[in-house]
Short mmCIF file of C-alpha atoms in Angstrom, two decimals:
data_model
loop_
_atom_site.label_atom_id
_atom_site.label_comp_id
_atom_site.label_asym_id
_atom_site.label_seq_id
_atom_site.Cartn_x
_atom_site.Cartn_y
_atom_site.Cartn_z
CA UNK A 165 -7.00 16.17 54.64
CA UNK A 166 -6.63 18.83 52.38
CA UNK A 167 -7.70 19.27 48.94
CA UNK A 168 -6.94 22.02 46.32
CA UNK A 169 -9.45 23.49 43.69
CA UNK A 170 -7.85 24.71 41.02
CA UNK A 171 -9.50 27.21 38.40
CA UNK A 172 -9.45 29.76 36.29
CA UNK A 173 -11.99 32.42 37.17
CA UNK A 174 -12.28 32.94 41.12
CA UNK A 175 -15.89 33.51 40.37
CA UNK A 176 -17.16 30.41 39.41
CA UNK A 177 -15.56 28.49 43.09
CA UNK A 178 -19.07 30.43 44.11
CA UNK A 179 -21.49 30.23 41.06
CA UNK A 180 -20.32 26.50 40.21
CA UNK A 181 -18.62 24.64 43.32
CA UNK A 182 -20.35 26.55 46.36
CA UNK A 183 -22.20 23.30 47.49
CA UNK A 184 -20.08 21.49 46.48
CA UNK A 185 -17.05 23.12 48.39
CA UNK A 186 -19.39 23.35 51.70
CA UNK A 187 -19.90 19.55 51.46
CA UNK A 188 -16.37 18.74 51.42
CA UNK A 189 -15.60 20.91 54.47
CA UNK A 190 -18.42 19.39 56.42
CA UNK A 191 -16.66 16.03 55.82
CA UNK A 192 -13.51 17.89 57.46
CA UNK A 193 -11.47 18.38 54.42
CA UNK A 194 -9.73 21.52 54.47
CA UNK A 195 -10.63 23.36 51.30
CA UNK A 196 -7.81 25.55 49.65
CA UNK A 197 -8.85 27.17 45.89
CA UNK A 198 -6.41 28.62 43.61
CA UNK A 199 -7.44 30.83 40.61
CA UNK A 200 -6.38 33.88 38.61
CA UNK A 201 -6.98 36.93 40.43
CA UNK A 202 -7.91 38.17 43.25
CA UNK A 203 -10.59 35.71 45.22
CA UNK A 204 -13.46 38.74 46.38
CA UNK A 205 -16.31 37.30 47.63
CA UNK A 206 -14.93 33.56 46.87
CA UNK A 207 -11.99 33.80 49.43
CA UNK A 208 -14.20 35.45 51.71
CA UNK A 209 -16.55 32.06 51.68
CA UNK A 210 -13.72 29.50 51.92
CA UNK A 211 -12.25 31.73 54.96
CA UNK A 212 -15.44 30.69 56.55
CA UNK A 213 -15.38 27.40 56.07
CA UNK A 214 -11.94 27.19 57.55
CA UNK A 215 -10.40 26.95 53.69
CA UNK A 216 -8.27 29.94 51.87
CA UNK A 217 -7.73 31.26 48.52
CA UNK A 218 -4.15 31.66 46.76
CA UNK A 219 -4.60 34.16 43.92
CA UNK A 220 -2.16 33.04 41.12
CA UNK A 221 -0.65 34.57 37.74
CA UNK A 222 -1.10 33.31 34.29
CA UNK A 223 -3.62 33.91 31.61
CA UNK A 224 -6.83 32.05 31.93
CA UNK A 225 -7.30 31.49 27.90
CA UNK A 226 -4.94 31.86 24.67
CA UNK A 227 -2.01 30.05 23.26
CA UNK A 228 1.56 31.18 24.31
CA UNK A 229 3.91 28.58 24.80
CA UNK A 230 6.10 30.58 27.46
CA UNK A 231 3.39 31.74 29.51
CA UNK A 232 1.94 28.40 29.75
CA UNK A 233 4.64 26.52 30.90
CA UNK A 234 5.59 29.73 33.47
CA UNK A 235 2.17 29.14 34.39
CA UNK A 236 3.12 24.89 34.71
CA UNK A 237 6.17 25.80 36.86
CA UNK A 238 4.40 28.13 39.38
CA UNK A 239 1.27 25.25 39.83
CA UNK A 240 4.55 23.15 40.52
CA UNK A 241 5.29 25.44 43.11
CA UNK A 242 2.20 26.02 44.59
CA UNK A 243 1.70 22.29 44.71
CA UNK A 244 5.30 21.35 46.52
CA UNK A 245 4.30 23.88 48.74
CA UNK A 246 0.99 23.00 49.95
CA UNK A 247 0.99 19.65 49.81
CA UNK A 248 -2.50 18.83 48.96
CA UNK A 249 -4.02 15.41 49.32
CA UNK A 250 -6.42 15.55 46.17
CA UNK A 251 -6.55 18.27 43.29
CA UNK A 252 -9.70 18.84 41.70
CA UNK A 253 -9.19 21.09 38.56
CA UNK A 254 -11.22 22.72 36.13
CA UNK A 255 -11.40 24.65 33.43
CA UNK A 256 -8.73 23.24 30.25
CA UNK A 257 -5.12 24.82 31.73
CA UNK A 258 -6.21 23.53 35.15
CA UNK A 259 -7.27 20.46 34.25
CA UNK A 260 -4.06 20.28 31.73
CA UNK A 261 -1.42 22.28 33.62
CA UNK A 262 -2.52 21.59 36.98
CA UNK A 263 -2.88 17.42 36.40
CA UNK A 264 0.35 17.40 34.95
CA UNK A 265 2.26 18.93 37.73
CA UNK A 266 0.07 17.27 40.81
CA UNK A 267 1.15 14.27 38.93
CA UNK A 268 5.02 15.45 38.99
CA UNK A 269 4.81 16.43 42.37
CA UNK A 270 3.29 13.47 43.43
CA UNK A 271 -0.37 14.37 44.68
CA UNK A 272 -1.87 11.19 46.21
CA UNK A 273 -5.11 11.40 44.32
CA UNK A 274 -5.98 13.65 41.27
CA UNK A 275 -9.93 14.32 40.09
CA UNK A 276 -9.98 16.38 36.88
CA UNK A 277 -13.26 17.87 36.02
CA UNK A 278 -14.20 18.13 32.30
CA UNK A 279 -17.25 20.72 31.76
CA UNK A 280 -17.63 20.02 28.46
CA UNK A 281 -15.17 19.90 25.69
CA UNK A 282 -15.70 23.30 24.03
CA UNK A 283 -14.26 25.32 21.19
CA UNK A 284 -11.29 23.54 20.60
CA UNK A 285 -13.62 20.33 20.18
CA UNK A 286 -16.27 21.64 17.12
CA UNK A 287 -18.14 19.67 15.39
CA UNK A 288 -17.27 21.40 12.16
CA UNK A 289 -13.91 22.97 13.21
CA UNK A 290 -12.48 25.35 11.37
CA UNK A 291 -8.23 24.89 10.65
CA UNK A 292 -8.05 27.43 13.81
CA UNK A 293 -10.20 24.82 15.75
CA UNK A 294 -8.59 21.84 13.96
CA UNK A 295 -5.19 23.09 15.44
CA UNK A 296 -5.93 23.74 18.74
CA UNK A 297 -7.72 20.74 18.99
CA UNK A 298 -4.76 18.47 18.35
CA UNK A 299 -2.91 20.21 20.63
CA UNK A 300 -5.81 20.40 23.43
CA UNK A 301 -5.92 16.23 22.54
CA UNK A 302 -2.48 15.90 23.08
CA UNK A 303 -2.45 17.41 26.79
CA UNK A 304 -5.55 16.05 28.13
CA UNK A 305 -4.49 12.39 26.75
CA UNK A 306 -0.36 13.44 29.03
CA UNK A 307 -2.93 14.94 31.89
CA UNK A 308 -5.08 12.62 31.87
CA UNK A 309 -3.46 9.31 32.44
CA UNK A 310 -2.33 9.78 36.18
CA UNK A 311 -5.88 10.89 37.03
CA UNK A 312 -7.70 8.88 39.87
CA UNK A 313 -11.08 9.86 38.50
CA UNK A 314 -12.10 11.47 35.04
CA UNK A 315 -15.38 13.31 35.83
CA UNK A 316 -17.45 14.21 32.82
CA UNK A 317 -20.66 16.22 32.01
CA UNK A 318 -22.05 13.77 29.81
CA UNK A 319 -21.86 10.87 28.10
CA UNK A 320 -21.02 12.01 24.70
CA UNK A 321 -17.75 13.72 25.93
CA UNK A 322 -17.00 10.15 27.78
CA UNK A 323 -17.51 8.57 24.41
CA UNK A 324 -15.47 10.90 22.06
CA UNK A 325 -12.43 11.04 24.63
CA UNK A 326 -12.40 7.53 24.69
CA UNK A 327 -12.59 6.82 21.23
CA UNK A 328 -9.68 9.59 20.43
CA UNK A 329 -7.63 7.54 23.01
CA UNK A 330 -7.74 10.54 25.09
CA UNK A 331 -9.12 8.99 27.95
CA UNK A 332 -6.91 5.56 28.13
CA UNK A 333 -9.09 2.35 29.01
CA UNK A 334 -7.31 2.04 32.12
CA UNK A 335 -8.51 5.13 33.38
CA UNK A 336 -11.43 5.78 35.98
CA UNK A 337 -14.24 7.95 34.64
CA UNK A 338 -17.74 9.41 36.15
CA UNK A 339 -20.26 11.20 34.21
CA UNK A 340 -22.24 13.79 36.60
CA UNK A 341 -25.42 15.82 35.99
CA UNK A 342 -23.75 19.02 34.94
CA UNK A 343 -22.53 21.54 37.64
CA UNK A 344 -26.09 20.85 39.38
CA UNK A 345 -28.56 23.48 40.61
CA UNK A 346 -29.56 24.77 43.96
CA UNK A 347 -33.37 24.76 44.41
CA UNK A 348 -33.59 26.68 46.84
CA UNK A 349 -32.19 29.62 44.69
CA UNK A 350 -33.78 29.15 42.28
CA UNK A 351 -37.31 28.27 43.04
CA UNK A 352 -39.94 27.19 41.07
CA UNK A 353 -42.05 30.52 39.44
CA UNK A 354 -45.41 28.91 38.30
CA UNK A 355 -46.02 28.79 34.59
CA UNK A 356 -48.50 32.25 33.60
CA UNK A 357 -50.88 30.27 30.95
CA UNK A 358 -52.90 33.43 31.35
CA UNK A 359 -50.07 35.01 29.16
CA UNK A 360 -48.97 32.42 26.67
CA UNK A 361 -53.13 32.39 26.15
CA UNK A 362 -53.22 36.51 25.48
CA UNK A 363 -50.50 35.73 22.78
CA UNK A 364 -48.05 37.99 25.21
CA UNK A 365 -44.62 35.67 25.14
CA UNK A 366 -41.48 36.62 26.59
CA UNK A 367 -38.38 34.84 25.89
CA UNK A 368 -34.73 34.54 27.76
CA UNK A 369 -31.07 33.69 26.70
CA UNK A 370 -28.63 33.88 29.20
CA UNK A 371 -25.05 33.10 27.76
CA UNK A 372 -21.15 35.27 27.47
CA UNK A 373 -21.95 36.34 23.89
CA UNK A 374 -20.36 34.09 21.93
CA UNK A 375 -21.44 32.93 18.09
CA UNK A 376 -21.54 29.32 19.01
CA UNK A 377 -23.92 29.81 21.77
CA UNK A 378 -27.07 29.98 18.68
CA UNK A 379 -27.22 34.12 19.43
CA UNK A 380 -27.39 35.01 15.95
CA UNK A 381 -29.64 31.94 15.39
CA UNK A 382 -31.78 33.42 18.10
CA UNK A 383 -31.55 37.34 16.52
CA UNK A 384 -32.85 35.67 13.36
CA UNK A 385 -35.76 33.63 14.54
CA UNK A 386 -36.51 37.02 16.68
CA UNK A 387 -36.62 39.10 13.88
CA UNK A 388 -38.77 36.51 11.65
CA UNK A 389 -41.30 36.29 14.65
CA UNK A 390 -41.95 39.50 15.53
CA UNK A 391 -43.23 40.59 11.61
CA UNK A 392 -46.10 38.33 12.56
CA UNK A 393 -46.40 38.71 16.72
CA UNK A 394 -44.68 42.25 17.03
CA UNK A 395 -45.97 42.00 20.76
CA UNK A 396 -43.40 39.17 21.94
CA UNK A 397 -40.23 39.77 23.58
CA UNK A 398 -36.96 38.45 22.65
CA UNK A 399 -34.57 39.06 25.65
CA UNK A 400 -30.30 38.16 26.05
CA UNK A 401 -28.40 37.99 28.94
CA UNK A 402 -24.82 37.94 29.20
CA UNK A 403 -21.12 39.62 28.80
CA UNK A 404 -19.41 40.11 25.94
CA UNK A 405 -16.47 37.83 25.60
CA UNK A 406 -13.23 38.57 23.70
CA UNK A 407 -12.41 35.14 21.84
CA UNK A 408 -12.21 34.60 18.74
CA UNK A 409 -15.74 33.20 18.70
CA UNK A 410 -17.49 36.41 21.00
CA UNK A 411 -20.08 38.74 19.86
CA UNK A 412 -19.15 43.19 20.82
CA UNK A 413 -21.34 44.44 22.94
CA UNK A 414 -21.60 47.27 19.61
CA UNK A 415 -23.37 44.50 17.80
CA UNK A 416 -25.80 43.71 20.48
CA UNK A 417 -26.58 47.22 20.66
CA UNK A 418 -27.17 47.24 16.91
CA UNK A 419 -29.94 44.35 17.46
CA UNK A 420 -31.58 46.39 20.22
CA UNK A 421 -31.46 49.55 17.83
CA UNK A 422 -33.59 47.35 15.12
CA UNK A 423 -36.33 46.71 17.59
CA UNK A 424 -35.45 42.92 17.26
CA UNK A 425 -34.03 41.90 20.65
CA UNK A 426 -33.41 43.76 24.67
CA UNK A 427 -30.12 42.98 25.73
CA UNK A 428 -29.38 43.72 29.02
CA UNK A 429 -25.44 42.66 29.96
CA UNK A 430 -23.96 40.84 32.33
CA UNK A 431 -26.12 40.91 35.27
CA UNK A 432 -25.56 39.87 38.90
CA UNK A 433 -28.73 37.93 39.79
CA UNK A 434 -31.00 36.65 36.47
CA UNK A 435 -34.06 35.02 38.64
CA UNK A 436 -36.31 38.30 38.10
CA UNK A 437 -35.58 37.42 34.39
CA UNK A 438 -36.50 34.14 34.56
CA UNK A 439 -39.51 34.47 37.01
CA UNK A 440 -40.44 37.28 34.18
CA UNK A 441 -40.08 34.60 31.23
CA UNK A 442 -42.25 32.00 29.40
CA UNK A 443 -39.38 29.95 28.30
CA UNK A 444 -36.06 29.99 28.21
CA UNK A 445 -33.98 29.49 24.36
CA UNK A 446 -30.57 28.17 24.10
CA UNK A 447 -29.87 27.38 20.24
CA UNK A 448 -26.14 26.68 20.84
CA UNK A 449 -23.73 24.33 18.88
CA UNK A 450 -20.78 24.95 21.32
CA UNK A 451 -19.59 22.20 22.66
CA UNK A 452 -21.35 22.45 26.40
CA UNK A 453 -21.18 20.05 29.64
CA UNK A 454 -24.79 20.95 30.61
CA UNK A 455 -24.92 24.15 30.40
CA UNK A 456 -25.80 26.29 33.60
CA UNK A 457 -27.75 28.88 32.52
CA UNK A 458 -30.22 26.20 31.49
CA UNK A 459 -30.45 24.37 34.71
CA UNK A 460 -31.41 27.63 36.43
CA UNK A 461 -34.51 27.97 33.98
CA UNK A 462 -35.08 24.39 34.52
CA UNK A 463 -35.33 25.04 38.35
CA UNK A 464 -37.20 27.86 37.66
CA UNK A 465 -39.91 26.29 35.72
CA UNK A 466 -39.27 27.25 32.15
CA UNK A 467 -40.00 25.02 29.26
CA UNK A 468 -36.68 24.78 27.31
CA UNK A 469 -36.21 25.56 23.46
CA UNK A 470 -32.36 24.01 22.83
CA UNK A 471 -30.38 22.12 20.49
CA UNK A 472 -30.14 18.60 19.69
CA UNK A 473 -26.12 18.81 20.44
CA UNK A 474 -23.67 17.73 22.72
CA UNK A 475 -24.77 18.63 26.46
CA UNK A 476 -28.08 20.79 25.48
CA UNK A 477 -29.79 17.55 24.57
CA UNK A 478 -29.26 16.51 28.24
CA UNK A 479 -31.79 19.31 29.37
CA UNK A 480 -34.92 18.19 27.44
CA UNK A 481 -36.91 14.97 27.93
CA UNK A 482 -38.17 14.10 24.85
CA UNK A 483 -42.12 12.01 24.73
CA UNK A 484 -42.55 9.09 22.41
CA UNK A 485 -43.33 11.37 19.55
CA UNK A 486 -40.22 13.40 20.04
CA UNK A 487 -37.87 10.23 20.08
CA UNK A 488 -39.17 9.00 16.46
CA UNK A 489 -38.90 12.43 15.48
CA UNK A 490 -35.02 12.30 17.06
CA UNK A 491 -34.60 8.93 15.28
CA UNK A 492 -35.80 10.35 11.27
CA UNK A 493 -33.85 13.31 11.89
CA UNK A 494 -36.20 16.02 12.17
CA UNK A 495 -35.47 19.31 12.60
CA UNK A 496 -37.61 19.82 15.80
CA UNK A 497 -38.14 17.19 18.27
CA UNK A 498 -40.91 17.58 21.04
CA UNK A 499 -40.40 16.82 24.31
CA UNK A 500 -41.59 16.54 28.16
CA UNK A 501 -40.48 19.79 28.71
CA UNK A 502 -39.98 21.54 25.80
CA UNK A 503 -38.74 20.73 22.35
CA UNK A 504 -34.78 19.99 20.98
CA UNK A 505 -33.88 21.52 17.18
CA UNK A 506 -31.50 21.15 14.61
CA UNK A 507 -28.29 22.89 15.59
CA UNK A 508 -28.03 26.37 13.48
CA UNK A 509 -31.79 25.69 12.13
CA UNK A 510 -33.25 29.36 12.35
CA UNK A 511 -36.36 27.38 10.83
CA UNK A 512 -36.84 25.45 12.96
CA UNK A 513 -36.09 27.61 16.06
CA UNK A 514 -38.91 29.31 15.05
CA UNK A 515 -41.62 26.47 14.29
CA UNK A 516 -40.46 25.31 18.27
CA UNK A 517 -41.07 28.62 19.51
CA UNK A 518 -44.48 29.05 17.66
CA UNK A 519 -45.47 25.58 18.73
CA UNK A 520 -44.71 26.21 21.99
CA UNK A 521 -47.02 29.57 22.26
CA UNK A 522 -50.03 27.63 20.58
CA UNK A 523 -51.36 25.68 23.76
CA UNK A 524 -51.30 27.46 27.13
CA UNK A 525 -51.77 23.89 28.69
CA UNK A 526 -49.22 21.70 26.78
CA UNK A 527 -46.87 25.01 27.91
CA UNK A 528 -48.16 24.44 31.67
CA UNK A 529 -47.03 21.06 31.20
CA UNK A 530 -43.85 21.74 29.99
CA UNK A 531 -42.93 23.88 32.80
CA UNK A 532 -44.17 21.26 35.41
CA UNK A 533 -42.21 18.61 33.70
CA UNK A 534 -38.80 21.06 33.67
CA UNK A 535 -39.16 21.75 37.91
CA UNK A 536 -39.53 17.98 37.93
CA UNK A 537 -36.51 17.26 35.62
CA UNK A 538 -34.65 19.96 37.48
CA UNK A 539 -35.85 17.85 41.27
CA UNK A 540 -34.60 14.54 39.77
CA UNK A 541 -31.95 14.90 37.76
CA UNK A 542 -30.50 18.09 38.13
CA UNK A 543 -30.12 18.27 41.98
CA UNK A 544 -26.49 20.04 42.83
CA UNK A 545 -26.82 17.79 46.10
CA UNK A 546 -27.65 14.59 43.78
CA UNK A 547 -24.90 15.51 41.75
CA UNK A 548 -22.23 16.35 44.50
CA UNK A 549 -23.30 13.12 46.76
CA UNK A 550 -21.48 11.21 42.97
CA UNK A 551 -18.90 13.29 42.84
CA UNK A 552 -18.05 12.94 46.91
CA UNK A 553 -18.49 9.17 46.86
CA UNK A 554 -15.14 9.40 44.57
CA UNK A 555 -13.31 12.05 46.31
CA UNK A 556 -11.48 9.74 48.77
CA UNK A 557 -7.54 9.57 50.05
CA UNK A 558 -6.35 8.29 53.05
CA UNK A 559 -3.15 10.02 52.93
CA UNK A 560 -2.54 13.45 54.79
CA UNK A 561 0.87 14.95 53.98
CA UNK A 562 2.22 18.18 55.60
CA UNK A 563 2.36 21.06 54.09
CA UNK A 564 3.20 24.82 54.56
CA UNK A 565 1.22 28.22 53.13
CA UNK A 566 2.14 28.94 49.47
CA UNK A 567 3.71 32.24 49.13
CA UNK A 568 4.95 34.58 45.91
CA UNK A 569 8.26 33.71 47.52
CA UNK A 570 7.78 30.34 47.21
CA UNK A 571 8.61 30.89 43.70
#
């Protein structure tokens, strides 16, 4: 059987779907993924399990009518000429675009893959968001509907998707764990009480530099902190991304220039970072799945400081204290493993943080509790062994190698 992962960065077939991708070619599916661009080190790993990778045109983001639907007519193509048994897309044109012509071409079985909703789904939208919302609504509810299984990040997405009519009642749906996280890359760093005691804290954000990812929330809390413990470290991870939402790399210079923050790009392996950290912050109000970067801290061992929003609340476990404090709407809630806030609450970003710092073993804890939320939850084998136990077709159609030509 053959099944075709479609995408739009090649990239992510290794950071998000490696496991799972290995899993579905021990079960003797043939694995074929399909993204913009060339595939690098991505077709190199589906070449060895037997797989390949078909780079493809098209722009990954941005709203041109003729582009997409060039884009719609070559995933017809590539479809009708590989003949896949089962399409699993990702990423919103995959899952839009791709859905819609499996579905025309008559793919047996079709899993779409929502990782969270995202900027066209804001809580406070502005008329930019409002309008690409409506129109992002209007192709997942036509892409949607011939889907054998809906999978979902979390519950909240499941909810909102449903009550928009999005996501008709007759339609299958599974909420997974996030993307999941490997353990064994990420292993657990035990927590350094000797540092949180010496009043010596270092703290991590890894996210693409976008607005809605809490960065200038975290800049602000950073600079407010550091008047009173000028010794603590305030560091952010990540690229620069050109939406309309993204953050210059000019202005994260500009931060670094006013002593406030170390900002140190888009890096290829962030575990020294985290091993290096005492927690990891992640004050976002996008509209996230579960985001990654915040499973890898939670493998890692890192209390988490996060948002009480859509997908971030997923990563903390909040105590008894920290649900009543949920419940009468505080602005910080404390949990198992760290605490939740109130989305774009610099306040309270920094009452968590200073909380956090003021008892080396309520911080030891926290970091024991993350590891174990990470073990039980969080698993990229737990959460692939629900998403395999959907991915099912008996039907194995011929097919031949999609070409340019094909076209």
């Amino acid at each position: 059987m053959k099944i075709l992962i479609l995408t739009a960065d090649p990239k992510t077939l290794l950071c998000h779907r490696k496991e799972l991708i290995r899993a579905l070619a021990l079960r003797g599916w043939e694995v074929v993924g399909a993204a913009s661009g060339e595939g690098g080190a991505a077709a190199d790993f589906l070449e060895g399990l037997g797989g390949r990778y078909i780079p493809l045109g098209g722009a990954r983001s941005g709203l041109n009518p003729l582009q997409d639907y060039r884009s719609y007519k070559m995933l017809r193509a590539l479809i009708r000429a590989e003949r896949p048994d089962a399409l699993l897309p990702y990423t919103i044109k995959a899952v839009c675009y791709g859905s819609l012509a499996a579905a025309k071409e008559g793919v047996p079985a079709i899993y779409p893959l929502i990782c969270g909703l995202g900027y066209a789904f804001a809580d406070q939208p502005t008329m930019k968001q409002r309008v690409i919302g409506k129109i992002s609504g209007r192709l997942y509810r036509m892409a949607l509907r011939k889907a054998s299984t809906v999978f979902l990040q979390n519950h909240d997405d499941e909810k909102q998707l449903r009550a928009l009519g999005i996501l008709h009642p007759a339609t299958r749906s599974q909420v997974v764990s996030g993307s999941g996280v490997e353990l064994e890359t990420f292993p657990f760093c035990p927590p350094n009480e000797a540092a949180v005691r010496s009043g010596t804290m270092k703290f991590v954000l890894v996210s693409r530099l976008l607005k809605s990812k809490g960065i200038p929330e975290y800049v602000a809390a950073a600079g407010i902190l550091k008047e009173c413990h000028p010794q603590w470290e305030f560091h952010l991870l990540g690229a620069p991304d050109p939406g309309p939402d993204g953050i210059s790399t000019a202005q994260a210079q500009a931060w670094v220039a006013a002593g406030v923050i170390q900002y140190h790009g888009s890096v290829s392996d962030v575990r020294p970072h985290l091993q290096g950290a005492q927690a990891f912050v992640l004050p976002t109000y996008y509209r996230e799945g579960v985001p990654r970067a915040t499973l890898e801290a939670l493998a890692t061992g890192l209390p988490i400081v996060t948002t009480d929003a859509v997908g971030s609340r997923e990563t903390v476990t909040l105590n008894t204290n920290g649900t009543l404090q949920q419940r009468a709407c505080e602005p910080v809630m404390e949990g198992k493993n760290g605490y939740l806030v109130r989305p774009r609450d610099v306040t309270a970003l920094v009452g968590a943080l200073e909380d956090l710092a003021s008892d080396p073993q309520r911080y030891a804890a926290m970091a024991h509790a993350s590891r174990a939320l990470a073990q039980t939850r969080f698993d990229v084998h737990r959460v692939n062994a629900v998403m395999l136990s959907k991915i099912s077709t008996p039907v194995t159609r011929s097919s031949k190698p999609f070409t340019p030509a094909s076209l």
